[in-house]
């Protein structure tokens, strides 16, 4: 029997779905698979017809539940996924795979029990994830004259791989920056600050004192009161230091009044 067909039928017999791809390539043959991976089959008669018409077609398997997920370690001119793979192993994030396949480029495919996780890619780390809706080539497929080869097989290994944990470990989320301080709701700081921004000489200091007293009476803290003069027009003896003193005086006045 044709070796490619034999491999395809073995996958089907174990519960997987197969695709026939271009000889020497990775793309599904659209004359047999008009919808790509969605046309993958678990029908041995249909698979036999495919390889009867194209005996050298490469073998691929659809990934995800109920078959297998695959962690794809890439090797490309710009870099390799092996450092990321070894970091993941050292961190205890990679369970023992069911199957490990060597790829023609020098990379690898680690097979795990299939899930409904989405496919993903960490291009900066040269790592891909093939699960629901994906597919990978399998032995004895050949690309660029080099075959996919079975490195190890452990049928007793039944672990699943959590792609989200892999992604967060290799590309942790950026820390959230604290939002700029905003005055407490209900203190009137925003409206009073807008009123003060339009004040010109004379009377700016007196207006600031009045506004600071009102905001303080509404529950604003002393720190929040300093937001009142951020947009005020300074000059002619009225500067930011004077404004800060005025706000502090207003706060002391209102707190004595309510004590």
CSV table of C-alpha atoms in Angstrom, one decimal:
chain,number,residue,atom,x,y,z
A,1,UNK,CA,0.0,0.0,0.0
A,2,UNK,CA,1.1,3.6,-0.7
A,3,UNK,CA,2.9,4.9,2.4
A,4,UNK,CA,1.1,8.2,2.4
A,5,UNK,CA,-2.3,6.4,2.3
A,6,UNK,CA,-1.3,3.9,4.9
A,7,UNK,CA,-0.4,6.8,7.3
A,8,UNK,CA,-3.7,8.5,6.5
A,9,UNK,CA,-5.7,5.3,7.2
A,10,UNK,CA,-3.8,4.8,10.5
A,11,UNK,CA,-4.9,8.3,11.6
A,12,UNK,CA,-8.5,7.6,10.7
A,13,UNK,CA,-8.5,4.3,12.5
A,14,UNK,CA,-7.4,6.1,15.7
A,15,UNK,CA,-10.2,8.7,15.5
A,16,UNK,CA,-8.6,11.5,13.5
A,17,UNK,CA,-9.5,13.3,10.3
A,18,UNK,CA,-7.1,13.7,7.4
A,19,UNK,CA,-6.3,16.0,4.5
A,20,UNK,CA,-4.4,15.4,1.3
A,21,UNK,CA,-1.9,18.2,0.6
A,22,UNK,CA,0.2,19.2,-2.4
A,23,UNK,CA,3.1,16.8,-3.1
A,24,UNK,CA,6.1,18.3,-1.4
A,25,UNK,CA,4.0,21.1,0.0
A,26,UNK,CA,1.7,22.1,2.9
A,27,UNK,CA,-1.3,23.5,1.1
A,28,UNK,CA,-4.5,21.3,0.9
A,29,UNK,CA,-5.3,20.1,-2.6
A,30,UNK,CA,-8.4,22.1,-3.3
A,31,UNK,CA,-9.7,19.8,-6.0
A,32,UNK,CA,-10.3,17.3,-3.2
A,33,UNK,CA,-10.7,19.7,-0.3
A,34,UNK,CA,-12.7,22.7,-1.6
A,35,UNK,CA,-13.1,24.1,2.0
A,36,UNK,CA,-9.6,23.4,3.2
A,37,UNK,CA,-9.4,21.9,6.7
A,38,UNK,CA,-13.2,21.9,6.9
A,39,UNK,CA,-13.3,19.2,4.2
A,40,UNK,CA,-11.0,16.9,6.2
A,41,UNK,CA,-12.4,13.4,6.4
A,42,UNK,CA,-12.5,10.3,8.6
A,43,UNK,CA,-13.9,8.2,5.8
A,44,UNK,CA,-11.3,5.6,4.7
A,45,UNK,CA,-12.9,5.1,1.3
A,46,UNK,CA,-12.8,8.8,0.5
A,47,UNK,CA,-9.2,9.0,1.7
A,48,UNK,CA,-8.3,6.0,-0.5
A,49,UNK,CA,-9.8,7.7,-3.5
A,50,UNK,CA,-7.7,10.9,-2.8
A,51,UNK,CA,-4.4,9.1,-2.7
A,52,UNK,CA,-5.3,6.8,-5.6
A,53,UNK,CA,-5.6,10.0,-7.7
A,54,UNK,CA,-2.6,11.7,-6.1
A,55,UNK,CA,-0.3,9.0,-4.6
A,56,UNK,CA,2.5,11.5,-3.7
A,57,UNK,CA,0.1,13.9,-1.9
A,58,UNK,CA,1.4,14.8,1.6
A,59,UNK,CA,-0.6,13.7,4.6
A,60,UNK,CA,-2.1,16.2,7.1
A,61,UNK,CA,-4.3,15.7,10.1
A,62,UNK,CA,-7.0,18.1,11.4
A,63,UNK,CA,-6.2,19.3,14.9
A,64,UNK,CA,-8.4,19.9,18.0
A,65,UNK,CA,-11.0,17.9,19.8
A,66,UNK,CA,-11.5,14.9,19.6
A,67,UNK,CA,-8.1,14.2,18.1
A,68,UNK,CA,-4.9,16.1,18.9
A,69,UNK,CA,-3.5,19.6,19.6
A,70,UNK,CA,0.0,20.4,18.3
A,71,UNK,CA,2.6,22.8,19.6
A,72,UNK,CA,4.7,23.7,16.6
A,73,UNK,CA,8.3,24.7,17.1
A,74,UNK,CA,9.5,26.6,14.1
A,75,UNK,CA,13.0,27.0,12.7
A,76,UNK,CA,13.3,29.9,10.2
A,77,UNK,CA,16.0,32.1,8.9
A,78,UNK,CA,15.0,34.8,11.4
A,79,UNK,CA,15.1,32.5,14.5
A,80,UNK,CA,14.0,29.3,16.2
A,81,UNK,CA,11.4,28.3,18.6
A,82,UNK,CA,13.7,25.9,20.6
A,83,UNK,CA,14.7,28.5,23.2
A,84,UNK,CA,11.1,29.2,24.0
A,85,UNK,CA,10.3,25.4,24.1
A,86,UNK,CA,13.1,24.8,26.6
A,87,UNK,CA,11.9,27.7,28.8
A,88,UNK,CA,8.4,26.3,28.8
A,89,UNK,CA,9.8,22.9,29.8
A,90,UNK,CA,11.9,24.3,32.6
A,91,UNK,CA,8.9,26.2,33.9
A,92,UNK,CA,6.8,23.0,34.0
A,93,UNK,CA,4.3,24.2,31.4
A,94,UNK,CA,4.8,21.4,28.9
A,95,UNK,CA,3.3,18.0,29.8
A,96,UNK,CA,4.8,14.9,28.3
A,97,UNK,CA,3.5,14.7,24.7
A,98,UNK,CA,1.6,11.8,23.2
A,99,UNK,CA,3.8,12.0,20.1
A,100,UNK,CA,6.8,14.1,19.1
A,101,UNK,CA,7.5,14.6,15.4
A,102,UNK,CA,10.6,16.1,13.8
A,103,UNK,CA,9.9,18.6,11.0
A,104,UNK,CA,11.9,19.1,7.8
A,105,UNK,CA,13.2,22.5,8.9
A,106,UNK,CA,14.7,21.1,12.1
A,107,UNK,CA,11.7,22.1,14.3
A,108,UNK,CA,9.2,19.9,16.0
A,109,UNK,CA,5.6,19.0,16.6
A,110,UNK,CA,4.5,18.1,20.2
A,111,UNK,CA,1.1,16.3,20.1
A,112,UNK,CA,-1.3,16.5,23.0
A,113,UNK,CA,-4.8,15.4,23.7
A,114,UNK,CA,-7.2,17.5,21.6
A,115,UNK,CA,-9.2,20.4,22.9
A,116,UNK,CA,-11.5,23.2,21.7
A,117,UNK,CA,-8.9,25.9,22.2
A,118,UNK,CA,-8.4,28.4,19.3
A,119,UNK,CA,-5.3,28.2,17.2
A,120,UNK,CA,-2.6,30.8,18.0
A,121,UNK,CA,0.9,32.0,17.2
A,122,UNK,CA,3.7,33.7,19.0
A,123,UNK,CA,5.7,34.9,16.1
A,124,UNK,CA,8.4,36.6,18.2
A,125,UNK,CA,9.1,33.3,19.8
A,126,UNK,CA,8.7,31.1,16.7
A,127,UNK,CA,6.0,29.0,18.3
A,128,UNK,CA,2.6,28.1,16.8
A,129,UNK,CA,-0.4,26.4,18.3
A,130,UNK,CA,-2.7,24.2,16.2
A,131,UNK,CA,-6.0,23.2,17.8
A,132,UNK,CA,-9.6,23.7,16.8
A,133,UNK,CA,-9.8,24.6,13.0
A,134,UNK,CA,-6.1,23.9,12.3
A,135,UNK,CA,-4.0,21.1,10.7
A,136,UNK,CA,-0.4,19.9,10.5
A,137,UNK,CA,1.5,17.6,8.2
A,138,UNK,CA,2.5,14.2,9.6
A,139,UNK,CA,5.0,11.5,8.7
A,140,UNK,CA,5.9,10.4,6.1
A,141,UNK,CA,5.1,13.7,4.4
A,142,UNK,CA,8.0,15.4,2.6
A,143,UNK,CA,8.8,19.1,2.2
A,144,UNK,CA,11.9,20.5,0.4
A,145,UNK,CA,13.1,16.9,0.0
A,146,UNK,CA,13.1,16.2,3.7
A,147,UNK,CA,10.6,14.1,5.6
A,148,UNK,CA,8.6,14.5,8.8
A,149,UNK,CA,9.8,11.8,11.2
A,150,UNK,CA,8.4,10.2,14.3
A,151,UNK,CA,10.8,10.9,17.2
A,152,UNK,CA,8.8,9.4,20.1
A,153,UNK,CA,5.4,8.0,20.9
A,154,UNK,CA,3.9,7.6,24.4
A,155,UNK,CA,0.3,6.4,24.2
A,156,UNK,CA,0.0,6.6,28.0
A,157,UNK,CA,0.6,10.3,28.0
A,158,UNK,CA,-2.9,11.8,28.2
A,159,UNK,CA,-2.3,15.4,29.2
A,160,UNK,CA,-3.7,18.5,27.5
A,161,UNK,CA,-1.6,21.7,27.0
A,162,UNK,CA,-3.0,25.0,28.1
A,163,UNK,CA,-2.1,27.5,25.3
A,164,UNK,CA,-3.3,30.5,27.4
A,165,UNK,CA,-0.6,29.6,30.0
A,166,UNK,CA,2.0,29.3,27.4
A,167,UNK,CA,1.1,32.6,25.8
A,168,UNK,CA,1.0,34.4,29.2
A,169,UNK,CA,4.4,32.9,30.2
A,170,UNK,CA,6.2,33.9,27.0
A,171,UNK,CA,4.4,37.2,26.4
A,172,UNK,CA,3.1,38.4,29.8
A,173,UNK,CA,0.6,41.2,29.7
A,174,UNK,CA,2.0,44.7,30.1
A,175,UNK,CA,1.4,46.2,33.5
A,176,UNK,CA,-1.6,48.5,33.6
A,177,UNK,CA,-0.6,52.1,34.2
A,178,UNK,CA,-2.4,53.9,37.0
A,179,UNK,CA,-5.0,56.3,35.7
A,180,UNK,CA,-4.3,60.0,36.4
A,181,UNK,CA,-5.8,61.2,39.6
A,182,UNK,CA,-9.3,62.5,39.2
A,183,UNK,CA,-11.3,64.4,41.8
A,184,UNK,CA,-14.0,62.6,43.7
A,185,UNK,CA,-17.4,62.5,42.1
A,186,UNK,CA,-19.7,65.1,43.7
A,187,UNK,CA,-17.1,67.6,44.9
A,188,UNK,CA,-17.6,70.0,41.9
A,189,UNK,CA,-13.9,70.2,41.3
A,190,UNK,CA,-14.2,69.9,37.5
A,191,UNK,CA,-16.8,72.6,37.1
A,192,UNK,CA,-15.1,74.9,39.6
A,193,UNK,CA,-11.7,74.4,37.8
A,194,UNK,CA,-13.4,75.3,34.5
A,195,UNK,CA,-14.8,78.5,36.0
A,196,UNK,CA,-11.4,79.5,37.4
A,197,UNK,CA,-9.6,78.8,34.1
A,198,UNK,CA,-11.6,81.7,32.6
A,199,UNK,CA,-10.8,84.2,35.4
A,200,UNK,CA,-8.4,87.0,34.5
A,201,UNK,CA,-6.9,89.7,36.8
A,202,UNK,CA,-8.1,91.0,39.1
A,203,UNK,CA,-9.8,88.7,41.6
A,204,UNK,CA,-8.1,85.4,40.7
A,205,UNK,CA,-6.9,84.7,44.2
A,206,UNK,CA,-10.2,85.6,45.8
A,207,UNK,CA,-12.1,83.4,43.3
A,208,UNK,CA,-9.7,80.5,44.0
A,209,UNK,CA,-10.2,80.8,47.7
A,210,UNK,CA,-14.0,80.8,47.3
A,211,UNK,CA,-13.9,77.8,44.9
A,212,UNK,CA,-11.6,75.9,47.2
A,213,UNK,CA,-14.0,76.5,50.2
A,214,UNK,CA,-17.0,75.3,48.1
A,215,UNK,CA,-15.2,72.1,47.0
A,216,UNK,CA,-13.9,71.4,50.5
A,217,UNK,CA,-17.4,71.7,51.9
A,218,UNK,CA,-18.5,69.3,49.2
A,219,UNK,CA,-16.1,66.7,50.5
A,220,UNK,CA,-12.9,67.2,48.4
A,221,UNK,CA,-9.6,66.3,50.0
A,222,UNK,CA,-6.8,68.8,50.3
A,223,UNK,CA,-4.9,67.0,47.6
A,224,UNK,CA,-7.9,67.2,45.2
A,225,UNK,CA,-8.2,71.0,45.8
A,226,UNK,CA,-4.9,71.5,44.1
A,227,UNK,CA,-6.6,70.4,40.8
A,228,UNK,CA,-8.5,73.7,40.9
A,229,UNK,CA,-5.7,76.0,39.7
A,230,UNK,CA,-4.0,73.7,37.2
A,231,UNK,CA,-5.5,75.6,34.3
A,232,UNK,CA,-5.6,79.1,35.8
A,233,UNK,CA,-3.8,82.0,34.2
A,234,UNK,CA,-0.8,83.1,36.4
A,235,UNK,CA,1.1,86.3,36.4
A,236,UNK,CA,1.3,89.8,37.9
A,237,UNK,CA,2.1,88.5,41.4
A,238,UNK,CA,-0.2,85.5,41.3
A,239,UNK,CA,1.7,82.3,40.7
A,240,UNK,CA,1.4,78.6,41.5
A,241,UNK,CA,3.0,78.9,44.9
A,242,UNK,CA,0.5,81.6,45.8
A,243,UNK,CA,-2.4,79.4,44.5
A,244,UNK,CA,-1.2,76.5,46.6
A,245,UNK,CA,-1.1,78.6,49.7
A,246,UNK,CA,-4.6,79.9,49.0
A,247,UNK,CA,-6.0,76.4,48.6
A,248,UNK,CA,-4.3,75.3,51.9
A,249,UNK,CA,-5.8,78.3,53.7
A,250,UNK,CA,-9.3,77.5,52.3
A,251,UNK,CA,-9.0,73.9,53.4
A,252,UNK,CA,-8.0,74.9,56.9
A,253,UNK,CA,-10.8,77.5,57.1
A,254,UNK,CA,-13.5,75.0,56.1
A,255,UNK,CA,-12.2,72.2,58.3
A,256,UNK,CA,-12.2,74.6,61.3
A,257,UNK,CA,-15.7,75.6,60.4
A,258,UNK,CA,-16.9,72.0,60.4
A,259,UNK,CA,-14.9,70.8,63.4
